[in-house]
Amino acid sequence: MCGLEIHVEGDRVGLIRADRDDAWSKGHLCPKGTTLGHLHHDPDRLRQPIVREGDTWREVSWDEAFRRCSDLLAPVIEEHGIEAVTAYVGNPLAHNFSLGRYIGILIGMSGIPMIYSAGTVDQWPKNVSSHLMYGGMWKIPVPDIQRTDLLVVMGANPHASQGSLLACPDVMGEIDAIRARGGKVVVVDPRRTGTAARADEWMPITPGTDAALLLAIANVVVADGLVRLGHIADLLDGVDRIEELVAAWTPERVAPVTGISADRIRALARDLATTERAVVYGRIGLCNQEFGTLASWLVDVVNALTGHLDTVGGLMFPRPAVWSVTDLPMPGLEGGAENFGRWKTRVRGAPEVLGHVPVSCLAEEIATPGAGQIRALFTVAGNPVLSTPGGDRLDAALSGLDCMISVDNWLNETTRHADVILPGLSPLEQPHHDDLIWNFAVGSAANFSPAIFPPEDGRPHEWEILIRLAGACLGENAAEVDVAAIDDGFFDVLAGTRGFDGPTIREHYDHGGPERMLDLTLRTGPFGDRYGEQPGGLNLDRLKAEPHGIALGPNEPCLAEVLTTAEGKVRLAPRYITDDLPRLAARLDRPADDLVLVSRRHLRSNNSWMHNVNVLVKGKDRCTLTVHPDDAARHGVRDGALTRVTSDAGTVDVPAEVTDDIRPGVVSLPHGWGHNLPGTRLSVANDHAGVNTNVLAPGTFVDVISGNAAVNGIPVTISPVPIP
Ligand SMILES: Nc1nc2c(c(=O)[nH]1)N[C@H]1C(S)=C(S)[C@@H](COP(=O)(O)OP(=O)(O)OC[C@H]3O[C@@H](n4cnc5c(=O)[nH]c(N)nc54)[C@H](O)[C@@H]3O)O[C@H]1N2
Ligand SMILES: Nc1nc2c(c(=O)[nH]1)N[C@H]1C(S)=C(S)[C@@H](COP(=O)(O)OP(=O)(O)OC[C@H]3O[C@@H](n4cnc5c(=O)[nH]c(N)nc54)[C@H](O)[C@@H]3O)O[C@H]1N2
Ligand SMILES: [Mo]
């Protein structure tokens, strides 16, 4: 979403820098953005489909690759049905228009009954709370950090991530600006992060106990008579119920387990309630934990009780210029939680929630023989061997598949198991309009970037690959699928949801694909020209005439229009979630863990896949175990020395980094490392291998009611690795 200025010399990318005139990012850029040229020129990046032949790979034509996909899928489907086929879809879908828009075709049209995704190692708890509170899993309010005077950051480190479920250019600049205008920033995190270092206060919390902290904050707000519902009072259902529920959760009760003193909790609660513009922001540290849904829900509850939901400087609902596929209603998910658990997984018996089960189930569903066994897998822009709990088990299971097809640009830890790899275009060979992430932006804007380089002759776009694979699942030869017809059909469905006749408005176009769909979703969006009904409104041609993009203003209160619950109100106390409170209460009485593991991110990294860019990985090794000096001393661990970390799930040996920037009793590893596996083609990443933290993550350690992985708060032991 940051505007780039890309200088090209012939067919080479020269300098990439921030576009100072960009209407949205105004010259801000993170180090990843400057490396698109490296990704484009990376000699390891696949440019041709490859098919496995025993232990070797052969580059083939697209026709042959597609044909091979059909040949591999057909016998599986014939013998075991489409139920034996699944897909894992990964994070880059969220910022690749071609994939993000068309994955729905692979999933929806192919007949694949269910898929796995990175969602259950990420934001699933927030999806659950939003679905139950507001009536839509993607109706996620974001903190209005540009206009707030008190920001409480819980389980997020925008210093590294640049904001998550929060799109705002130069987040750290905005955090500095809060303080510069006399406001305050508090960071609740077991680690003293780069964000905490720039805040007024760091609250080192015990991992997994944020829900208890938030309940105590709500308790004080209620007990002190500070509830202030403001203009949304009539839109809130269940305030009384919340007041009852929080009564038992006094600061004194939660202080010992959270590690935050009762006085401090009271003061923070009062600050939140009495500051006109204040907001609590919670992110992945609150989701990827044992009580993820409770914590994610309570963030919104506390904001609502203190008058900071749907208000300037509080949590606000974005209004993206372009509506995304996440706006489409999900069949079977009307209503509330009564629709959860429609089915359970075969091996573990995990119930589906919002159509997903814990991603760690995938390994056992592949490895366990019997009716219903998964025998064919698509991976689309995902690297679950590194990024999901028990990735080592999945790694072992993948080689037992009858058919694995990966839509991916690299031969990495996951795709090395594929039978066919179908590479997408480089980020510079395709146009770009950020899609999903505008749903989480502090304001509205639109920006279209044309492709810089033409794709090599005959190379399909990823949307086309996805359509062909859907066809293959239906028994067609993927090479011969009528891509245009399916694309037209999809367009018509989307147009229909906005009250337009697809075939009629298709007359406006001489092309299909993502650009046509982008135009549709822009024109029928809140700022669009509605194909002439709103003269002066936006369309793609107008957007293209503005290379620096178009800013459309900050978020505005709009709760009433956002809500899609049956009664048109916020369900502040959904039964499905409040029923989970006894599990949290039991946590208060559990003996303290000696040592637990949490995850972290680094600025010059992106999950598992940008480690093949030399400028991002050079310098000090970042895949280290951070340990507090007291814990290091207790366990005989020395700074820089190889240290053994063991959990119920596995063991890794990794250099320790002794630092007091972490709470005693907590150690931390970044995720996305563990490269240099045999058969991968990642020359740079393999020289900076690191270890896979997800070997330590037990797949069964989840936030029970969402099924989301708890990769934070994993009990571990540490010891020095003996020097042979
Ligand atoms: N322990 C622990 N584990 C975690 C997390 C954590 O905090 N701690 N975080 C979780 C989170 S939030 C996420 S989102 C997941 C990420 O999990 P994944 O999405 O599975 O992992 P990524 O590393 O993002 O993998 C991206 C894949 O996409 C490929 N790719 C990159 N660009 C493109 C493209 O343009 N087209 C195609 N077709 N492929 C492309 C890359 O080669 C790579 O294989 O990890 C999760 N895992
Ligand atoms: N540079 C860079 N940017 C990224 C990514 C990347 O890999 N690199 N990944 C992208 C993706 S896919 C995502 S989802 C976002 C995530 O963006 P963020 O949510 O900001 O994720 P992190 O930077 O991992 O910060 C999470 C913090 O939660 C803390 N934490 C762990 N357990 C707990 C707990 O129990 N309670 C509390 N209060 N805190 C806890 C961790 O110490 C960590 O500091 O970042 C995105 N941006
Ligand atoms: Mo993520």
Short mmCIF file of C-alpha atoms in Angstrom, two decimals, residues 218-228 243 270 273 305:
data_model
loop_
_atom_site.label_atom_id
_atom_site.label_comp_id
_atom_site.label_asym_id
_atom_site.label_seq_id
_atom_site.Cartn_x
_atom_site.Cartn_y
_atom_site.Cartn_z
CA ALA A 218 -13.94 -3.56 32.31
CA ASN A 219 -14.60 -4.40 35.94
CA VAL A 220 -13.10 -1.07 37.08
CA VAL A 221 -14.94 0.90 34.41
CA VAL A 222 -18.24 -0.59 35.61
CA ALA A 223 -17.49 -0.48 39.35
CA ASP A 224 -16.40 3.14 39.16
CA GLY A 225 -19.48 4.17 37.21
CA LEU A 226 -17.40 5.17 34.21
CA VAL A 227 -19.38 3.36 31.51
CA ARG A 228 -19.96 5.79 28.67
CA GLU A 243 -21.75 -5.58 33.67
CA ARG A 270 -9.64 5.16 34.47
CA ALA A 273 -12.60 5.83 30.44
CA LEU A 305 -17.85 0.49 27.35
#
